[in-house]
PDB file of C-alpha atoms and ligand atoms in Angstrom:
ATOM      1  CA  UNK A 864     -19.792   0.310  33.933  1.00 39.00           C
ATOM      2  CA  UNK A 865     -17.903   2.755  36.126  1.00 42.00           C
ATOM      3  CA  UNK A 866     -17.422   6.352  34.997  1.00 43.00           C
ATOM      4  CA  UNK A 867     -13.724   5.781  34.345  1.00 44.00           C
ATOM      5  CA  UNK A 868     -14.351   2.969  31.849  1.00 46.00           C
ATOM      6  CA  UNK A 869     -14.455   3.954  28.215  1.00 50.00           C
ATOM      7  CA  UNK A 870     -16.256   2.248  25.387  1.00 47.00           C
ATOM      8  CA  UNK A 871     -13.760   0.966  22.861  1.00 45.00           C
ATOM      9  CA  UNK A 872     -14.694   0.750  19.188  1.00 43.00           C
ATOM     10  CA  UNK A 873     -15.101  -2.858  18.026  1.00 45.00           C
ATOM     11  CA  UNK A 874     -11.835  -4.307  16.751  1.00 55.00           C
ATOM     12  CA  UNK A 875     -11.655  -5.798  13.307  1.00 74.00           C
ATOM     13  CA  UNK A 876     -11.563  -9.573  13.414  1.00 88.00           C
ATOM     14  CA  UNK A 877      -8.355 -10.830  11.862  1.00 91.00           C
ATOM     15  CA  UNK A 878      -7.356 -14.329  10.806  1.00 92.00           C
ATOM     16  CA  UNK A 879      -4.034 -14.370  12.638  1.00 91.00           C
ATOM     17  CA  UNK A 880      -2.647 -13.992  16.129  1.00 86.00           C
ATOM     18  CA  UNK A 881       0.496 -12.034  16.767  1.00 78.00           C
ATOM     19  CA  UNK A 882       2.996 -14.753  17.560  1.00 77.00           C
ATOM     20  CA  UNK A 883       6.438 -14.223  19.016  1.00 76.00           C
ATOM     21  CA  UNK A 884       8.990 -13.467  16.366  1.00 80.00           C
ATOM     22  CA  UNK A 885      11.875 -15.456  17.808  1.00 92.00           C
ATOM     23  CA  UNK A 886      14.155 -16.313  14.938  1.00 95.00           C
ATOM     24  CA  UNK A 887      17.079 -18.580  14.244  1.00 96.00           C
ATOM     25  CA  UNK A 888      20.409 -16.934  13.452  1.00 97.00           C
ATOM     26  CA  UNK A 889      19.920 -17.796   9.771  1.00 97.00           C
ATOM     27  CA  UNK A 890      16.456 -16.245   9.690  1.00 97.00           C
ATOM     28  CA  UNK A 891      17.772 -13.078  11.317  1.00 97.00           C
ATOM     29  CA  UNK A 892      20.584 -12.937   8.761  1.00 97.00           C
ATOM     30  CA  UNK A 893      18.240 -13.452   5.803  1.00 97.00           C
ATOM     31  CA  UNK A 894      15.954 -10.731   7.107  1.00 97.00           C
ATOM     32  CA  UNK A 895      18.820  -8.279   7.589  1.00 97.00           C
ATOM     33  CA  UNK A 896      20.377  -9.010   4.210  1.00 97.00           C
ATOM     34  CA  UNK A 897      17.375  -9.396   1.949  1.00 97.00           C
ATOM     35  CA  UNK A 898      14.233  -7.807   3.413  1.00 97.00           C
ATOM     36  CA  UNK A 899      14.807  -4.396   1.906  1.00 96.00           C
ATOM     37  CA  UNK A 900      15.413  -5.763  -1.592  1.00 96.00           C
ATOM     38  CA  UNK A 901      12.396  -8.090  -1.766  1.00 97.00           C
ATOM     39  CA  UNK A 902       9.749  -6.476   0.489  1.00 97.00           C
ATOM     40  CA  UNK A 903       6.876  -4.443  -0.862  1.00 98.00           C
ATOM     41  CA  UNK A 904       6.643  -1.063   0.860  1.00 97.00           C
ATOM     42  CA  UNK A 905       3.122   0.010   1.863  1.00 98.00           C
ATOM     43  CA  UNK A 906       1.445   2.417   4.224  1.00 98.00           C
ATOM     44  CA  UNK A 907       0.547   0.571   7.428  1.00 97.00           C
ATOM     45  CA  UNK A 908      -2.826   0.986   9.125  1.00 96.00           C
ATOM     46  CA  UNK A 909      -3.399   1.752  12.813  1.00 93.00           C
ATOM     47  CA  UNK A 910      -3.499  -1.873  13.896  1.00 90.00           C
ATOM     48  CA  UNK A 911      -0.411  -4.087  13.916  1.00 89.00           C
ATOM     49  CA  UNK A 912       0.178  -5.569  10.446  1.00 94.00           C
ATOM     50  CA  UNK A 913      -2.854  -3.825   8.964  1.00 96.00           C
ATOM     51  CA  UNK A 914      -2.766  -2.082   5.599  1.00 97.00           C
ATOM     52  CA  UNK A 915      -4.112   1.471   5.256  1.00 97.00           C
ATOM     53  CA  UNK A 916      -6.276   2.587   2.324  1.00 97.00           C
ATOM     54  CA  UNK A 917      -3.898   3.723  -0.428  1.00 98.00           C
ATOM     55  CA  UNK A 918      -3.462   3.528  -4.197  1.00 98.00           C
ATOM     56  CA  UNK A 919      -2.976  -0.011  -5.511  1.00 98.00           C
ATOM     57  CA  UNK A 920       0.553  -1.259  -6.202  1.00 98.00           C
ATOM     58  CA  UNK A 921       2.159  -0.371  -9.500  1.00 98.00           C
ATOM     59  CA  UNK A 922       3.090  -3.929 -10.479  1.00 97.00           C
ATOM     60  CA  UNK A 923       5.222  -3.037 -13.493  1.00 96.00           C
ATOM     61  CA  UNK A 924       7.281  -0.701 -11.303  1.00 97.00           C
ATOM     62  CA  UNK A 925       7.505  -3.310  -8.547  1.00 97.00           C
ATOM     63  CA  UNK A 926       8.738  -6.134 -10.778  1.00 98.00           C
ATOM     64  CA  UNK A 927      10.323  -4.018 -13.503  1.00 97.00           C
ATOM     65  CA  UNK A 928       8.249  -5.699 -16.199  1.00 98.00           C
ATOM     66  CA  UNK A 929       4.709  -6.669 -17.175  1.00 98.00           C
ATOM     67  CA  UNK A 930       3.846 -10.286 -16.428  1.00 98.00           C
ATOM     68  CA  UNK A 931       1.095 -12.438 -14.973  1.00 98.00           C
ATOM     69  CA  UNK A 932       0.863 -12.102 -11.195  1.00 98.00           C
ATOM     70  CA  UNK A 933       0.202 -14.913  -8.716  1.00 98.00           C
ATOM     71  CA  UNK A 934      -0.597 -13.845  -5.144  1.00 98.00           C
ATOM     72  CA  UNK A 935      -0.181 -16.398  -2.371  1.00 98.00           C
ATOM     73  CA  UNK A 936      -1.893 -15.493   0.889  1.00 98.00           C
ATOM     74  CA  UNK A 937      -0.314 -16.981   4.023  1.00 98.00           C
ATOM     75  CA  UNK A 938       2.722 -18.216   2.113  1.00 98.00           C
ATOM     76  CA  UNK A 939       4.306 -19.487   5.339  1.00 97.00           C
ATOM     77  CA  UNK A 940       7.960 -20.436   4.863  1.00 97.00           C
ATOM     78  CA  UNK A 941       7.684 -19.963   1.104  1.00 98.00           C
ATOM     79  CA  UNK A 942       7.982 -23.578  -0.068  1.00 98.00           C
ATOM     80  CA  UNK A 943       5.155 -23.288  -2.622  1.00 98.00           C
ATOM     81  CA  UNK A 944       5.875 -19.691  -3.620  1.00 98.00           C
ATOM     82  CA  UNK A 945       9.575 -20.136  -4.320  1.00 98.00           C
ATOM     83  CA  UNK A 946       9.177 -23.527  -6.024  1.00 98.00           C
ATOM     84  CA  UNK A 947       6.585 -22.021  -8.382  1.00 98.00           C
ATOM     85  CA  UNK A 948       8.724 -18.931  -8.993  1.00 98.00           C
ATOM     86  CA  UNK A 949      11.652 -21.175  -9.925  1.00 98.00           C
ATOM     87  CA  UNK A 950       9.454 -23.198 -12.284  1.00 98.00           C
ATOM     88  CA  UNK A 951       7.844 -20.134 -13.920  1.00 98.00           C
ATOM     89  CA  UNK A 952      10.393 -17.366 -14.471  1.00 98.00           C
ATOM     90  CA  UNK A 953       7.915 -15.771 -16.903  1.00 98.00           C
ATOM     91  CA  UNK A 954       5.415 -15.150 -14.063  1.00 98.00           C
ATOM     92  CA  UNK A 955       5.616 -12.774 -11.089  1.00 98.00           C
ATOM     93  CA  UNK A 956       4.805 -14.001  -7.567  1.00 98.00           C
ATOM     94  CA  UNK A 957       3.754 -12.017  -4.528  1.00 98.00           C
ATOM     95  CA  UNK A 958       3.698 -13.706  -1.111  1.00 98.00           C
ATOM     96  CA  UNK A 959       1.651 -12.207   1.701  1.00 98.00           C
ATOM     97  CA  UNK A 960       2.453 -13.309   5.244  1.00 98.00           C
ATOM     98  CA  UNK A 961       2.226 -11.856   8.753  1.00 97.00           C
ATOM     99  CA  UNK A 962       4.675 -14.144  10.601  1.00 96.00           C
ATOM    100  CA  UNK A 963       8.151 -12.611  10.486  1.00 96.00           C
ATOM    101  CA  UNK A 964      10.251 -15.791  10.946  1.00 97.00           C
ATOM    102  CA  UNK A 965       8.343 -17.372   8.036  1.00 97.00           C
ATOM    103  CA  UNK A 966       9.000 -14.302   5.903  1.00 97.00           C
ATOM    104  CA  UNK A 967      12.677 -14.568   6.837  1.00 98.00           C
ATOM    105  CA  UNK A 968      12.796 -18.223   5.708  1.00 98.00           C
ATOM    106  CA  UNK A 969      11.161 -17.252   2.422  1.00 98.00           C
ATOM    107  CA  UNK A 970      13.771 -14.531   1.925  1.00 98.00           C
ATOM    108  CA  UNK A 971      16.447 -17.199   2.435  1.00 98.00           C
ATOM    109  CA  UNK A 972      14.858 -19.338  -0.300  1.00 98.00           C
ATOM    110  CA  UNK A 973      14.550 -16.363  -2.676  1.00 98.00           C
ATOM    111  CA  UNK A 974      18.218 -15.537  -2.196  1.00 98.00           C
ATOM    112  CA  UNK A 975      19.391 -19.151  -2.449  1.00 98.00           C
ATOM    113  CA  UNK A 976      17.427 -19.626  -5.674  1.00 98.00           C
ATOM    114  CA  UNK A 977      18.559 -16.295  -7.158  1.00 98.00           C
ATOM    115  CA  UNK A 978      14.893 -15.569  -7.846  1.00 98.00           C
ATOM    116  CA  UNK A 979      14.028 -12.166  -9.255  1.00 98.00           C
ATOM    117  CA  UNK A 980      10.297 -12.737  -9.831  1.00 98.00           C
ATOM    118  CA  UNK A 981       9.153 -12.860  -6.164  1.00 98.00           C
ATOM    119  CA  UNK A 982       8.218 -10.062  -3.764  1.00 98.00           C
ATOM    120  CA  UNK A 983       6.950 -10.287  -0.187  1.00 98.00           C
ATOM    121  CA  UNK A 984       4.272  -8.307   1.528  1.00 98.00           C
ATOM    122  CA  UNK A 985       4.502  -8.336   5.328  1.00 97.00           C
ATOM    123  CA  UNK A 986       0.940  -7.467   6.264  1.00 97.00           C
ATOM    124  CA  UNK A 987      -2.647  -8.592   6.634  1.00 97.00           C
ATOM    125  CA  UNK A 988      -3.907 -10.186   3.450  1.00 97.00           C
ATOM    126  CA  UNK A 989      -7.423  -8.778   3.809  1.00 96.00           C
ATOM    127  CA  UNK A 990      -6.169  -5.185   3.715  1.00 97.00           C
ATOM    128  CA  UNK A 991      -3.530  -6.045   1.123  1.00 98.00           C
ATOM    129  CA  UNK A 992      -6.129  -7.517  -1.239  1.00 98.00           C
ATOM    130  CA  UNK A 993      -8.517  -4.630  -0.694  1.00 97.00           C
ATOM    131  CA  UNK A 994      -6.053  -1.748  -0.901  1.00 98.00           C
ATOM    132  CA  UNK A 995      -2.905  -2.892  -2.706  1.00 98.00           C
ATOM    133  CA  UNK A 996      -4.226  -5.188  -5.417  1.00 98.00           C
ATOM    134  CA  UNK A 997      -6.184  -3.496  -8.176  1.00 98.00           C
ATOM    135  CA  UNK A 998      -9.457  -5.050  -9.376  1.00 97.00           C
ATOM    136  CA  UNK A 999      -9.150  -7.528 -12.286  1.00 97.00           C
ATOM    137  CA  UNK A1000      -5.394  -7.859 -11.882  1.00 97.00           C
ATOM    138  CA  UNK A1001      -4.480 -11.330 -10.574  1.00 98.00           C
ATOM    139  CA  UNK A1002      -3.812 -14.293 -12.834  1.00 98.00           C
ATOM    140  CA  UNK A1003      -4.043 -16.567  -9.777  1.00 98.00           C
ATOM    141  CA  UNK A1004      -4.760 -16.303  -6.066  1.00 98.00           C
ATOM    142  CA  UNK A1005      -3.577 -19.109  -3.785  1.00 98.00           C
ATOM    143  CA  UNK A1006      -4.626 -19.863  -0.204  1.00 98.00           C
ATOM    144  CA  UNK A1007      -3.125 -23.117   1.034  1.00 98.00           C
ATOM    145  CA  UNK A1008      -3.865 -24.381   4.551  1.00 98.00           C
ATOM    146  CA  UNK A1009      -5.238 -21.154   5.999  1.00 98.00           C
ATOM    147  CA  UNK A1010      -5.397 -21.249   9.795  1.00 97.00           C
ATOM    148  CA  UNK A1011      -8.410 -23.488  10.554  1.00 96.00           C
ATOM    149  CA  UNK A1012      -9.694 -21.761  13.726  1.00 95.00           C
ATOM    150  CA  UNK A1013     -11.478 -25.040  14.656  1.00 93.00           C
ATOM    151  CA  UNK A1014     -13.543 -23.791  17.612  1.00 95.00           C
ATOM    152  CA  UNK A1015     -17.008 -22.619  16.602  1.00 95.00           C
ATOM    153  CA  UNK A1016     -16.636 -19.351  18.490  1.00 95.00           C
ATOM    154  CA  UNK A1017     -13.500 -18.633  16.417  1.00 95.00           C
ATOM    155  CA  UNK A1018     -14.996 -19.389  12.994  1.00 95.00           C
ATOM    156  CA  UNK A1019     -15.437 -15.654  12.444  1.00 95.00           C
ATOM    157  CA  UNK A1020     -11.635 -15.424  12.328  1.00 96.00           C
ATOM    158  CA  UNK A1021     -11.335 -17.736   9.342  1.00 97.00           C
ATOM    159  CA  UNK A1022      -9.827 -15.995   6.350  1.00 97.00           C
ATOM    160  CA  UNK A1023     -12.122 -17.541   3.746  1.00 98.00           C
ATOM    161  CA  UNK A1024     -15.647 -16.182   4.170  1.00 97.00           C
ATOM    162  CA  UNK A1025     -18.398 -14.815   1.941  1.00 97.00           C
ATOM    163  CA  UNK A1026     -16.829 -11.344   2.082  1.00 96.00           C
ATOM    164  CA  UNK A1027     -13.409 -12.788   1.247  1.00 97.00           C
ATOM    165  CA  UNK A1028     -14.894 -14.689  -1.709  1.00 97.00           C
ATOM    166  CA  UNK A1029     -16.342 -11.445  -3.114  1.00 97.00           C
ATOM    167  CA  UNK A1030     -13.083  -9.586  -2.618  1.00 97.00           C
ATOM    168  CA  UNK A1031     -10.980 -12.390  -4.107  1.00 98.00           C
ATOM    169  CA  UNK A1032     -13.255 -12.623  -7.163  1.00 97.00           C
ATOM    170  CA  UNK A1033     -13.018  -8.873  -7.692  1.00 97.00           C
ATOM    171  CA  UNK A1034      -9.188  -8.980  -7.711  1.00 98.00           C
ATOM    172  CA  UNK A1035      -8.907 -11.883 -10.175  1.00 98.00           C
ATOM    173  CA  UNK A1036      -8.948 -11.050 -13.842  1.00 97.00           C
ATOM    174  CA  UNK A1037     -11.483 -12.718 -16.091  1.00 97.00           C
ATOM    175  CA  UNK A1038     -10.398 -16.361 -16.396  1.00 97.00           C
ATOM    176  CA  UNK A1039      -8.102 -16.048 -13.354  1.00 98.00           C
ATOM    177  CA  UNK A1040      -7.687 -18.987 -10.983  1.00 98.00           C
ATOM    178  CA  UNK A1041      -8.449 -19.226  -7.278  1.00 98.00           C
ATOM    179  CA  UNK A1042      -6.802 -22.237  -5.648  1.00 98.00           C
ATOM    180  CA  UNK A1043      -7.253 -23.300  -2.040  1.00 98.00           C
ATOM    181  CA  UNK A1044      -6.395 -26.297   0.103  1.00 98.00           C
ATOM    182  CA  UNK A1045      -7.395 -27.307   3.600  1.00 98.00           C
ATOM    183  CA  UNK A1046      -7.325 -30.404   5.774  1.00 98.00           C
ATOM    184  CA  UNK A1047     -10.305 -29.311   7.903  1.00 97.00           C
ATOM    185  CA  UNK A1048     -13.486 -30.831   6.397  1.00 96.00           C
ATOM    186  CA  UNK A1049     -15.865 -28.307   7.974  1.00 97.00           C
ATOM    187  CA  UNK A1050     -13.696 -25.405   6.762  1.00 98.00           C
ATOM    188  CA  UNK A1051     -13.642 -26.955   3.265  1.00 98.00           C
ATOM    189  CA  UNK A1052     -17.451 -27.152   3.362  1.00 98.00           C
ATOM    190  CA  UNK A1053     -17.707 -23.515   4.500  1.00 98.00           C
ATOM    191  CA  UNK A1054     -15.299 -22.468   1.729  1.00 98.00           C
ATOM    192  CA  UNK A1055     -17.359 -24.298  -0.888  1.00 98.00           C
ATOM    193  CA  UNK A1056     -20.555 -22.684   0.412  1.00 98.00           C
ATOM    194  CA  UNK A1057     -19.052 -19.164   0.255  1.00 98.00           C
ATOM    195  CA  UNK A1058     -17.335 -19.637  -3.107  1.00 98.00           C
ATOM    196  CA  UNK A1059     -20.262 -21.408  -4.800  1.00 98.00           C
ATOM    197  CA  UNK A1060     -22.487 -18.497  -3.732  1.00 97.00           C
ATOM    198  CA  UNK A1061     -20.179 -16.002  -5.485  1.00 96.00           C
ATOM    199  CA  UNK A1062     -21.655 -15.374  -8.925  1.00 95.00           C
ATOM    200  CA  UNK A1063     -18.343 -14.315 -10.443  1.00 96.00           C
ATOM    201  CA  UNK A1064     -16.683 -17.657  -9.628  1.00 97.00           C
ATOM    202  CA  UNK A1065     -17.211 -21.129 -10.971  1.00 97.00           C
ATOM    203  CA  UNK A1066     -15.908 -24.351  -9.464  1.00 97.00           C
ATOM    204  CA  UNK A1067     -13.472 -26.411 -11.526  1.00 97.00           C
ATOM    205  CA  UNK A1068     -13.077 -30.124 -10.666  1.00 96.00           C
ATOM    206  CA  UNK A1069      -9.279 -30.079 -10.762  1.00 94.00           C
ATOM    207  CA  UNK A1070      -8.090 -32.347  -7.930  1.00 94.00           C
ATOM    208  CA  UNK A1071      -4.797 -31.776  -6.150  1.00 96.00           C
ATOM    209  CA  UNK A1072      -2.824 -28.823  -7.514  1.00 97.00           C
ATOM    210  CA  UNK A1073       0.316 -30.463  -8.889  1.00 95.00           C
ATOM    211  CA  UNK A1074       2.533 -27.423  -8.253  1.00 95.00           C
ATOM    212  CA  UNK A1075       1.784 -27.426  -4.524  1.00 97.00           C
ATOM    213  CA  UNK A1076       4.664 -29.145  -2.710  1.00 97.00           C
ATOM    214  CA  UNK A1077       3.806 -31.057   0.447  1.00 96.00           C
ATOM    215  CA  UNK A1078       4.392 -28.725   3.393  1.00 95.00           C
ATOM    216  CA  UNK A1079       4.350 -29.662   7.072  1.00 96.00           C
ATOM    217  CA  UNK A1080       0.631 -28.875   7.273  1.00 96.00           C
ATOM    218  CA  UNK A1081      -0.205 -31.494   4.671  1.00 97.00           C
ATOM    219  CA  UNK A1082       2.213 -34.017   6.242  1.00 97.00           C
ATOM    220  CA  UNK A1083       0.604 -33.479   9.634  1.00 96.00           C
ATOM    221  CA  UNK A1084      -2.873 -33.937   8.148  1.00 96.00           C
ATOM    222  CA  UNK A1085      -1.833 -37.279   6.645  1.00 95.00           C
ATOM    223  CA  UNK A1086      -0.266 -38.376   9.947  1.00 96.00           C
ATOM    224  CA  UNK A1087      -3.448 -37.469  11.801  1.00 94.00           C
ATOM    225  CA  UNK A1088      -5.689 -39.118   9.186  1.00 94.00           C
ATOM    226  CA  UNK A1089      -7.335 -35.938   7.915  1.00 93.00           C
ATOM    227  CA  UNK A1090      -7.989 -35.826   4.160  1.00 95.00           C
ATOM    228  CA  UNK A1091      -6.648 -32.809   2.299  1.00 97.00           C
ATOM    229  CA  UNK A1092      -9.060 -31.094  -0.043  1.00 98.00           C
ATOM    230  CA  UNK A1093      -7.952 -28.859  -2.910  1.00 98.00           C
ATOM    231  CA  UNK A1094     -10.566 -26.437  -4.251  1.00 98.00           C
ATOM    232  CA  UNK A1095     -10.251 -24.694  -7.611  1.00 98.00           C
ATOM    233  CA  UNK A1096     -12.380 -21.844  -8.947  1.00 98.00           C
ATOM    234  CA  UNK A1097     -12.224 -19.555 -11.975  1.00 98.00           C
ATOM    235  CA  UNK A1098     -13.346 -15.987 -12.317  1.00 97.00           C
ATOM    236  CA  UNK A1099     -16.054 -15.993 -14.967  1.00 96.00           C
ATOM    237  CA  UNK A1100     -17.974 -12.771 -14.720  1.00 83.00           C
ATOM    238  CA  UNK A1101     -17.948  -9.224 -13.498  1.00 68.00           C
ATOM    239  CA  UNK A1102     -18.085  -9.502  -9.694  1.00 62.00           C
ATOM    240  CA  UNK A1103     -20.487  -7.549  -7.540  1.00 62.00           C
ATOM    241  CA  UNK A1104     -18.739  -4.780  -5.541  1.00 66.00           C
ATOM    242  CA  UNK A1105     -16.888  -6.309  -2.567  1.00 62.00           C
ATOM    243  CA  UNK A1106     -18.851  -6.244   0.694  1.00 61.00           C
ATOM    244  CA  UNK A1107     -17.394  -3.857   3.265  1.00 61.00           C
TER     245      UNK A1107
HETATM  246  C1  SAM B1413      -1.276 -22.877   8.554  1.00 67.88           C
HETATM  247  S1  SAM B1413      -0.137 -21.780   7.837  1.00 67.88           S
HETATM  248  C2  SAM B1413       0.050 -22.390   6.173  1.00 67.88           C
HETATM  249  C3  SAM B1413       1.309 -21.894   5.508  1.00 67.88           C
HETATM  250  C4  SAM B1413       1.519 -22.349   4.048  1.00 67.88           C
HETATM  251  N1  SAM B1413       0.454 -21.883   3.191  1.00 67.88           N
HETATM  252  C5  SAM B1413       1.676 -23.838   3.951  1.00 67.88           C
HETATM  253  O1  SAM B1413       0.822 -24.488   3.337  1.00 67.88           O
HETATM  254  O2  SAM B1413       2.656 -24.350   4.481  1.00 67.88           O
HETATM  255  C6  SAM B1413      -1.143 -20.334   7.608  1.00 67.88           C
HETATM  256  C7  SAM B1413      -0.299 -19.096   7.380  1.00 67.88           C
HETATM  257  O3  SAM B1413      -1.141 -18.007   7.089  1.00 67.88           O
HETATM  258  C8  SAM B1413      -0.628 -16.837   7.712  1.00 67.88           C
HETATM  259  N2  SAM B1413      -1.751 -15.896   7.838  1.00 67.88           N
HETATM  260  C9  SAM B1413      -2.885 -16.052   8.569  1.00 67.88           C
HETATM  261  N3  SAM B1413      -3.701 -15.006   8.406  1.00 67.88           N
HETATM  262  C10 SAM B1413      -3.065 -14.153   7.544  1.00 67.88           C
HETATM  263  C11 SAM B1413      -3.403 -12.889   7.009  1.00 67.88           C
HETATM  264  N4  SAM B1413      -4.566 -12.293   7.298  1.00 67.88           N
HETATM  265  N5  SAM B1413      -2.530 -12.280   6.179  1.00 67.88           N
HETATM  266  C12 SAM B1413      -1.352 -12.886   5.865  1.00 67.88           C
HETATM  267  N6  SAM B1413      -0.970 -14.095   6.351  1.00 67.88           N
HETATM  268  C13 SAM B1413      -1.821 -14.718   7.176  1.00 67.88           C
HETATM  269  C14 SAM B1413      -0.093 -17.364   9.042  1.00 67.88           C
HETATM  270  O4  SAM B1413       0.865 -16.506   9.606  1.00 67.88           O
HETATM  271  C15 SAM B1413       0.509 -18.705   8.605  1.00 67.88           C
HETATM  272  O5  SAM B1413       1.863 -18.600   8.250  1.00 67.88           O
END
């Protein structure tokens, strides 16, 4: 190393890449018109899309009522989130997503459906879960088709890990549901290994989640002959403190 080189601190591994945020005219319009009304404000961390340590969200203030909360991580273009919100007006839904055009599409669906029980969080789900969601507070946590990071050297970027399983369990209330789906068999196996090893979770043989509409990721899996696996777990016990 030359004298002018500096040693950089290791960067946190995140489960997303910063993609371009080129948007259609409609997406731009939805973002301009609706982002302020439906976005959850939070204090950003030093890294793009990261969430700084801060007090957890006041959910009653955010939604203007007390209701069960479902958090969907990586809600993409909001097909599942908005369909569920339409079907369950008695429940509140929070979508967490880092890709701005997808957030814009979700805003379009919220506005078109006149939904009042959905909010969007434009930031990294790991930090959002850790800092914005209070322990024992979620009725359900959904993770459908998380980015598979198929290359072995990228597996460390996968969202669902042992640490994630601990954190997720700690944010679910007793009896709360964790629902996941993936079309990557080795990722499904890794998820099962991490979740089965989490004492505060128990597997439920539930099959395909009926409220999950088919999105392009599932369609593509079928076209390419990859089976889709739904995994369902319930929070059963007091979780151990989340690993750092
Ligand atoms: C493969 S897509 C699936 C989208 C949607 N769940 C579906 O089934 O259509 C994965 C999504 O997760 C988002 N994502 C990945 N890592 C994330 C993170 N740490 N926090 C929030 N969103 C994330 C990506 O931007 C992407 O939109």
